[in-house]
PDB file of C-alpha atoms in Angstrom:
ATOM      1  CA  UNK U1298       0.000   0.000   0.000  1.00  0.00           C
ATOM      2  CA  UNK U1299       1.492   3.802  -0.554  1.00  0.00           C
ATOM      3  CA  UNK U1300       2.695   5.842   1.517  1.00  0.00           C
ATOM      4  CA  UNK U1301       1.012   8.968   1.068  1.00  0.00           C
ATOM      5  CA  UNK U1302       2.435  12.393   2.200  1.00  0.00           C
ATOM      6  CA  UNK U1303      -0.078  14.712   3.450  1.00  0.00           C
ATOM      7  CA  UNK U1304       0.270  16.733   0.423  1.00  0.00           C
ATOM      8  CA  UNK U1305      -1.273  13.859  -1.330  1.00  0.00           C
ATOM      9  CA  UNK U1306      -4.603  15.272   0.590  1.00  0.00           C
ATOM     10  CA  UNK U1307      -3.879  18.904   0.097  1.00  0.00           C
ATOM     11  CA  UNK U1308      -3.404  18.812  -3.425  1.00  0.00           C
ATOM     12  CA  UNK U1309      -5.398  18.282  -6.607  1.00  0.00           C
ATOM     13  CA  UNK U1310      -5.261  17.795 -10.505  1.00  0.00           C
ATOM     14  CA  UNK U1311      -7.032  20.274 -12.677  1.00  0.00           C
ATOM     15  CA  UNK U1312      -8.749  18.806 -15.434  1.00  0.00           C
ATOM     16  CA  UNK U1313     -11.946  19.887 -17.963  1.00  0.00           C
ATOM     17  CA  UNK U1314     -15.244  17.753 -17.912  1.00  0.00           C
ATOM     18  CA  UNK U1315     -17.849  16.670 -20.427  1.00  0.00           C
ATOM     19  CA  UNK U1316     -19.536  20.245 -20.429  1.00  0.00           C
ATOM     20  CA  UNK U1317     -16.206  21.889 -21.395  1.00  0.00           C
ATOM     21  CA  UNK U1318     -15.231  23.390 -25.314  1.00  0.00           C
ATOM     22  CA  UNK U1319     -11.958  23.167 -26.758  1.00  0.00           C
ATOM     23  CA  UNK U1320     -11.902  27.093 -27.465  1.00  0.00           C
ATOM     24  CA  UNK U1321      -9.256  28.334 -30.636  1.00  0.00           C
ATOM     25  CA  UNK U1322      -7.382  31.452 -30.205  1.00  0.00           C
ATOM     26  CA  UNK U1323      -8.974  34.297 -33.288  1.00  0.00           C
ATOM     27  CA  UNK U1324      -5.828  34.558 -35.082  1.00  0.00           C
ATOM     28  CA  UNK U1325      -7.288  37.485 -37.310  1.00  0.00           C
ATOM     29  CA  UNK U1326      -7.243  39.633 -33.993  1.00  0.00           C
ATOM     30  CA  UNK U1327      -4.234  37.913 -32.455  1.00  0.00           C
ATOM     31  CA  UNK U1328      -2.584  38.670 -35.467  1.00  0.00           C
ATOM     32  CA  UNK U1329      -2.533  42.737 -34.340  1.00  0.00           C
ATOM     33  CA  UNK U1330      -1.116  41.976 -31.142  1.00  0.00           C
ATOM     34  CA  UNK U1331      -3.097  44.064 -29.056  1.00  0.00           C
ATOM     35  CA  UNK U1332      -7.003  44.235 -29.046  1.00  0.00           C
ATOM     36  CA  UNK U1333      -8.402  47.666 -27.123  1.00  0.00           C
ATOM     37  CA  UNK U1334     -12.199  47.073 -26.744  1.00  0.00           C
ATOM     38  CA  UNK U1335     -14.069  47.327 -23.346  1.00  0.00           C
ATOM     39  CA  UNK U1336     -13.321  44.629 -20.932  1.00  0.00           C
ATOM     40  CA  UNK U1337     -15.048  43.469 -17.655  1.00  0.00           C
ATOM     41  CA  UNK U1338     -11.897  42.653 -15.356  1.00  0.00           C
ATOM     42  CA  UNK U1339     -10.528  45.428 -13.088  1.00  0.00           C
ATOM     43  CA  UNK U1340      -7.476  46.756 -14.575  1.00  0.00           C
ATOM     44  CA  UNK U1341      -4.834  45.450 -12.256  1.00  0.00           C
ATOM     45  CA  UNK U1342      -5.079  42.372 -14.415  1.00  0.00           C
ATOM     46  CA  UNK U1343      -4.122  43.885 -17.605  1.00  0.00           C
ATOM     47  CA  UNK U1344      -0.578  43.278 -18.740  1.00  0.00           C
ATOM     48  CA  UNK U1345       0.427  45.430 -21.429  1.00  0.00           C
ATOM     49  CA  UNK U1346      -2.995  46.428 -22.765  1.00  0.00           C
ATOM     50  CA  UNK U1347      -3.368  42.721 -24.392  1.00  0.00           C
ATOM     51  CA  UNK U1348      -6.963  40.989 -24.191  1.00  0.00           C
ATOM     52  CA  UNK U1349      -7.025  37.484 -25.271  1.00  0.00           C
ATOM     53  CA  UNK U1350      -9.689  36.941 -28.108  1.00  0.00           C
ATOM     54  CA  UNK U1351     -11.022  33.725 -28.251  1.00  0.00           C
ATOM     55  CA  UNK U1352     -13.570  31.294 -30.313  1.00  0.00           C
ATOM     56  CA  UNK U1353     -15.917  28.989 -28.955  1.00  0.00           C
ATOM     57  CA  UNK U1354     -17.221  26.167 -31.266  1.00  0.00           C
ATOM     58  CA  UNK U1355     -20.224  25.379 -29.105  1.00  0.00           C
ATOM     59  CA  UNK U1356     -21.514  25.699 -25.497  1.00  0.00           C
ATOM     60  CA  UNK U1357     -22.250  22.739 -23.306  1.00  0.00           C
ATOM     61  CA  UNK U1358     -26.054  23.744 -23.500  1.00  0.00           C
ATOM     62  CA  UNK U1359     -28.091  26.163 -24.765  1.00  0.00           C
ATOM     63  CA  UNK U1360     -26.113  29.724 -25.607  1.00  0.00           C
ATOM     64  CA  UNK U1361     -24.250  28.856 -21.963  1.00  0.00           C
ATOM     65  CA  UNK U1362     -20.716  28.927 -21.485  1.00  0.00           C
ATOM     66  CA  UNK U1363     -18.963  27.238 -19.422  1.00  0.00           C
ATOM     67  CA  UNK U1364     -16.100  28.497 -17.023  1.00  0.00           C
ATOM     68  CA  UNK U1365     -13.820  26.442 -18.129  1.00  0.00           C
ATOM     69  CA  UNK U1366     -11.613  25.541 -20.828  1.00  0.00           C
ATOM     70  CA  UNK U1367      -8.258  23.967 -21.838  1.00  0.00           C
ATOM     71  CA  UNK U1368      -5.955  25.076 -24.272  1.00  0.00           C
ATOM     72  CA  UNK U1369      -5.269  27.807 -23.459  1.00  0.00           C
ATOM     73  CA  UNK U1370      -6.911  27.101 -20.021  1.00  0.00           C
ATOM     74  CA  UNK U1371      -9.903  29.626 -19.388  1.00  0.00           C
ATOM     75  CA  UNK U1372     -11.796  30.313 -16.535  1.00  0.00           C
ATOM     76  CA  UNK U1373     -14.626  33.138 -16.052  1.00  0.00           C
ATOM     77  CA  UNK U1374     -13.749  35.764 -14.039  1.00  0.00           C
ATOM     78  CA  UNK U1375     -16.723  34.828 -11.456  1.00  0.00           C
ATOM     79  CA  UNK U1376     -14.889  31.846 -10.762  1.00  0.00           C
ATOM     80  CA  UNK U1377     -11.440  33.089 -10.827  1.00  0.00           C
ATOM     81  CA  UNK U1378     -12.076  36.220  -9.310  1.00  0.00           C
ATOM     82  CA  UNK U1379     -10.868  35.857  -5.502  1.00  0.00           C
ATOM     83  CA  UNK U1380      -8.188  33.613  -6.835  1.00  0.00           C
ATOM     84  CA  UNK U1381      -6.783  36.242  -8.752  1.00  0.00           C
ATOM     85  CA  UNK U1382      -7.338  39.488  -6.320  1.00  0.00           C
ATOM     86  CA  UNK U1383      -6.630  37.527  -3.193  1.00  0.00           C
ATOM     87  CA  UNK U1384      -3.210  36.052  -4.065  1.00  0.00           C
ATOM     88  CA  UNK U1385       0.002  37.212  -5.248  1.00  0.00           C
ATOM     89  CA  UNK U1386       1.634  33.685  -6.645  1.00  0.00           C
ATOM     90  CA  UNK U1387       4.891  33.743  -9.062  1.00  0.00           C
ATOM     91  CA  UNK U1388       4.819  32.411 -11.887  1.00  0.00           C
ATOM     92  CA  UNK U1389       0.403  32.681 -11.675  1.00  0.00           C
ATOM     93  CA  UNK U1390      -0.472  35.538 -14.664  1.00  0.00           C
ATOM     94  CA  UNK U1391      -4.092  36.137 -15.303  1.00  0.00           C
ATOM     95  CA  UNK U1392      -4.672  37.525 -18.842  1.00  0.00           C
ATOM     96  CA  UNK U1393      -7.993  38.868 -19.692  1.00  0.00           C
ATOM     97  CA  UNK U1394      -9.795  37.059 -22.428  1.00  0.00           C
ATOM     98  CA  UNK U1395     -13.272  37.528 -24.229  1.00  0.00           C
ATOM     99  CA  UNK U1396     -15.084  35.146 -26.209  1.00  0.00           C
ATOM    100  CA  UNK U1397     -16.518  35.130 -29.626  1.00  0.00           C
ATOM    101  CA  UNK U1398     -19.595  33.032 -29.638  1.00  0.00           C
ATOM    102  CA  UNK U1399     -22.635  33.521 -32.432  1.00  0.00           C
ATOM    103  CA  UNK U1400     -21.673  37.068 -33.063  1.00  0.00           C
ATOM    104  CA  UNK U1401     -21.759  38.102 -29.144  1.00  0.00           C
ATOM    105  CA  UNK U1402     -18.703  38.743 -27.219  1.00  0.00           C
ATOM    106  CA  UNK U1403     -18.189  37.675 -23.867  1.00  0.00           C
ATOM    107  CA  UNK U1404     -15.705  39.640 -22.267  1.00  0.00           C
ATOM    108  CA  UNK U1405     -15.620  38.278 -18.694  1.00  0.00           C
ATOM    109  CA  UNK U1406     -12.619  35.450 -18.911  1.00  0.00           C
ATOM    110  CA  UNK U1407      -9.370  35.103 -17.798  1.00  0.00           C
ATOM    111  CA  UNK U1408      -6.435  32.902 -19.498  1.00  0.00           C
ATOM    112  CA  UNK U1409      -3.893  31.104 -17.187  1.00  0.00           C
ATOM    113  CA  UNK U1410      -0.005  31.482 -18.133  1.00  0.00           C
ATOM    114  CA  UNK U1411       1.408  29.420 -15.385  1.00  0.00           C
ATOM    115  CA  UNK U1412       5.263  29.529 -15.159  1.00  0.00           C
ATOM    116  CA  UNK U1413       5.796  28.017 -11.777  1.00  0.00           C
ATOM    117  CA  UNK U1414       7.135  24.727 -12.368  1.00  0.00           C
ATOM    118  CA  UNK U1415       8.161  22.897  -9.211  1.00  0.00           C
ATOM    119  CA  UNK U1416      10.062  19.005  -9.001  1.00  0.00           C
ATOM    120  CA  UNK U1417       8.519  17.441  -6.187  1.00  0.00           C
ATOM    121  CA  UNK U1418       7.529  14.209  -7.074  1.00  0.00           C
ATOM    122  CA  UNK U1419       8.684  11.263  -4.325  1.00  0.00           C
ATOM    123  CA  UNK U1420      10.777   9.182  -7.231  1.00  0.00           C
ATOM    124  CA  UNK U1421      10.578   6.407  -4.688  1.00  0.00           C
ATOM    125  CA  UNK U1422       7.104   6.306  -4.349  1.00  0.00           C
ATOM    126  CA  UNK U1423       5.358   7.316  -7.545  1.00  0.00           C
ATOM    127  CA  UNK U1424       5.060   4.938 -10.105  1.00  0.00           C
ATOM    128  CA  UNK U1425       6.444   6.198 -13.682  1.00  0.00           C
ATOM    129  CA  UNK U1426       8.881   5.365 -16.468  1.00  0.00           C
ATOM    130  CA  UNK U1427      10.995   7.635 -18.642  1.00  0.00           C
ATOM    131  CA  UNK U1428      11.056   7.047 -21.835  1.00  0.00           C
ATOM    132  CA  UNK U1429      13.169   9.581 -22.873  1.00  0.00           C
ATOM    133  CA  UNK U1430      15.067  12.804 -21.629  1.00  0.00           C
ATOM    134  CA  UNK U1431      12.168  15.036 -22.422  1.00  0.00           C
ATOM    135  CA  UNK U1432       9.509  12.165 -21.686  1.00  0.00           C
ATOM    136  CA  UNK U1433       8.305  10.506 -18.778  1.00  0.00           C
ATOM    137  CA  UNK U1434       5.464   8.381 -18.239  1.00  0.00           C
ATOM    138  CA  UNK U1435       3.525   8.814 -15.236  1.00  0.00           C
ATOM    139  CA  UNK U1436       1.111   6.309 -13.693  1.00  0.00           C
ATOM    140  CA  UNK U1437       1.198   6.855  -9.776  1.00  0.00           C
ATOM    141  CA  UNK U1438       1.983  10.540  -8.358  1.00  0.00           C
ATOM    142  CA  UNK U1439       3.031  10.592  -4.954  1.00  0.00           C
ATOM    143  CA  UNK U1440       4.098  14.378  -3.673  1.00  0.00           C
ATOM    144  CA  UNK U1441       7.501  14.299  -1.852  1.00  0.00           C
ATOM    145  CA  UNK U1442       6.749  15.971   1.715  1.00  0.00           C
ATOM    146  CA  UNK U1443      10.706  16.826   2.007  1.00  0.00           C
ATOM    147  CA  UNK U1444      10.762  19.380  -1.019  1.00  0.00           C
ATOM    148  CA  UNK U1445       7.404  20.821  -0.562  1.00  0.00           C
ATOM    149  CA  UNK U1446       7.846  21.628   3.274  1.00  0.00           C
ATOM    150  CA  UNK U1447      11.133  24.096   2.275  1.00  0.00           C
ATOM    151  CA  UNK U1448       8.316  25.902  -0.220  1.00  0.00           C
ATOM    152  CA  UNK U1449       6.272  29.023   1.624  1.00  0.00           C
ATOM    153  CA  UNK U1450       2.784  27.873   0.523  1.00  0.00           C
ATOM    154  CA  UNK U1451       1.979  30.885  -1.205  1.00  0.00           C
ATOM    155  CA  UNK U1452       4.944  29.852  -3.827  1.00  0.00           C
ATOM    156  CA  UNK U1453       3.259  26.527  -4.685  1.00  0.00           C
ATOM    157  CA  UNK U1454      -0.672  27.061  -4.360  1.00  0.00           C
ATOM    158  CA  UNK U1455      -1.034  26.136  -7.770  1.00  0.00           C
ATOM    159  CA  UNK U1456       2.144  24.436  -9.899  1.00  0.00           C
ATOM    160  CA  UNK U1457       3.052  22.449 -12.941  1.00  0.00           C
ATOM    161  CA  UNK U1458       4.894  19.475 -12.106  1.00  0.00           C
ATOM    162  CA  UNK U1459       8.432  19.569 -13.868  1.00  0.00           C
ATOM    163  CA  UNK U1460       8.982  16.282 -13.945  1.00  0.00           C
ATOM    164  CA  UNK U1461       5.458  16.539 -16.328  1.00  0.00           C
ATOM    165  CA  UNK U1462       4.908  20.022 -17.161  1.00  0.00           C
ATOM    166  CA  UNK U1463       1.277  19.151 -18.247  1.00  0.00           C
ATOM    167  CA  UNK U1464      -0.060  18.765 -14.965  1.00  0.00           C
ATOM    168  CA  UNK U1465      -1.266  21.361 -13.283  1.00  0.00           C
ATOM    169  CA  UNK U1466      -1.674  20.886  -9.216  1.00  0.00           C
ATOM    170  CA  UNK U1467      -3.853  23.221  -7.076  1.00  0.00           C
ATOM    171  CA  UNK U1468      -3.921  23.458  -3.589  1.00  0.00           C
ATOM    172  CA  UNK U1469      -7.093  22.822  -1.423  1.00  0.00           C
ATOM    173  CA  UNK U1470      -7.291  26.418  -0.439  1.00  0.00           C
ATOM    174  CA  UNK U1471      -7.224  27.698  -4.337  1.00  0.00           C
ATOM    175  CA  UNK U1472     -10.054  24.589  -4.593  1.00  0.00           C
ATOM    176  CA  UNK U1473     -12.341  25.758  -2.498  1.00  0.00           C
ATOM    177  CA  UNK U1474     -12.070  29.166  -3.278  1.00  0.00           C
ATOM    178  CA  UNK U1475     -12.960  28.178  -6.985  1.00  0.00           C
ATOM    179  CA  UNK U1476     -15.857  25.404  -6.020  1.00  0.00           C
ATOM    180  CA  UNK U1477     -17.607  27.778  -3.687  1.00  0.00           C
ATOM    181  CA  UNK U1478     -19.148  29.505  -6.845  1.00  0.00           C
ATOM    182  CA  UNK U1479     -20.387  25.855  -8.853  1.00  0.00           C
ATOM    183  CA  UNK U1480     -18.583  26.123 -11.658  1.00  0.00           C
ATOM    184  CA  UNK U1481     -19.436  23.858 -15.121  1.00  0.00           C
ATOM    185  CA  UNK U1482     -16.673  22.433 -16.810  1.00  0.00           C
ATOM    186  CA  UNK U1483     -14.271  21.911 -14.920  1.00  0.00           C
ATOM    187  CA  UNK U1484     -13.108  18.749 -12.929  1.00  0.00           C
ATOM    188  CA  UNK U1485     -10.330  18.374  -9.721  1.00  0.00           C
ATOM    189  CA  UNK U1486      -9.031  15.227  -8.545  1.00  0.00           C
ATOM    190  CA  UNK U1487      -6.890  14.737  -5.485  1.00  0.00           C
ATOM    191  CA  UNK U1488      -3.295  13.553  -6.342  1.00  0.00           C
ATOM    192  CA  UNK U1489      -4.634  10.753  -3.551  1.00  0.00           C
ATOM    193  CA  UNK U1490      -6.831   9.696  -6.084  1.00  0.00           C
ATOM    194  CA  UNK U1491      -5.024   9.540  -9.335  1.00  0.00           C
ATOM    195  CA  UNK U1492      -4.207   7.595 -12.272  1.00  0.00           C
ATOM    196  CA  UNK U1493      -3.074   7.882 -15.630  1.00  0.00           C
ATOM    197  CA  UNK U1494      -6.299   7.167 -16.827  1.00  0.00           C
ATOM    198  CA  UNK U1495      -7.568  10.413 -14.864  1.00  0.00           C
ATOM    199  CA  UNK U1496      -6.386  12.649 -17.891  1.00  0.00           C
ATOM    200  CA  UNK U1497      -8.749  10.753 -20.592  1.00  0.00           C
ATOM    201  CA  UNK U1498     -11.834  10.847 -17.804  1.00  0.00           C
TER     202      UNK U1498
END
């Protein structure tokens, strides 16, 4: 039986579900760099004047959106919001983001750029193979309680995993903040809980 770290309770995966859009950046727009229209978000997350524009294929029902999305990862500012004024994290940018959808524009999302990479993974007790230098196979995650404790938690509330730079790990408190307004389309699941399979769920 694992050993699990308490981190393995703390922490979770972020993943879409089945009322979730892939979305397409509008490359006519993104073309001119910068996009200056009205936007809902207060200001202090604009970088640089840019606005995201985005295209949604379809909602999951109805003309509804949902508040989230993966590539790029998307969240509406209602459910982002005390994430994003609360917490100063590095490597955490919110970029505002609109979406195109049936000739209306819906200007209240925010992009993720997420820089912090941390290696923490317990190499003795998470099951994975490398297959090469830039690929690894991961099957079991167990967190390593040894790196993480020298890490002031506001540096690793939410993470990619370096040894997998795809996974993205949130931290109960950024959970909670995020579930408390019932958000569609998007799915956690505690690093307790995983499996490989957990990214094709």
């Amino acid at each position: 039986m694992t050993n699990y770290s308490n981190y393995d309770d703390e922490y979770y995966l972020l993943y879409s579900d089945e009322h979730s859009n892939m979305i397409d950046l509008d490359e006519d727009i993104l073309s001119n760099n910068k996009d200056g229209g009205t936007f809902a978000i207060p200001g202090e997350l604009i970088q640089d004047g840019y606005v995201y524009p985005l295209i949604l294929d379809k909602p999951y029902k109805n003309d509804e959106i949902a508040d989230f999305h993966e590539l790029p990862r998307t969240f509406s500012y209602r459910v982002i919001k005390d994430v994003a004024l609360r917490h100063t994290m590095p490597g955490v940018q919110w970029m505002p983001a609109y979406i195109h959808y049936k000739g209306k524009r819906y200007n209240d999302h925010v992009v993720m750029h997420l820089f912090n990479k941390i290696s923490c993974m317990d190499e003795e007790k998470s099951v994975f193979k490398r297959v090469s230098e830039f690929t690894t196979i991961i099957y079991k995650i167990v967190l390593s309680k040894e790196k993480l404790d020298n890490i002031p938690l506001e540096d690793r509330l939410i993470f990619r995993l370096e040894e997998k730079k795809s996974l993205i790990f949130m931290h109960q408190i950024i959970v909670d903040e995020i579930m408390q307004h019932n958000p569609v389309g998007i799915r956690f699941v505690k690093v307790k809980d995983w499996g490989i399979s957990e990214a094709f769920g």
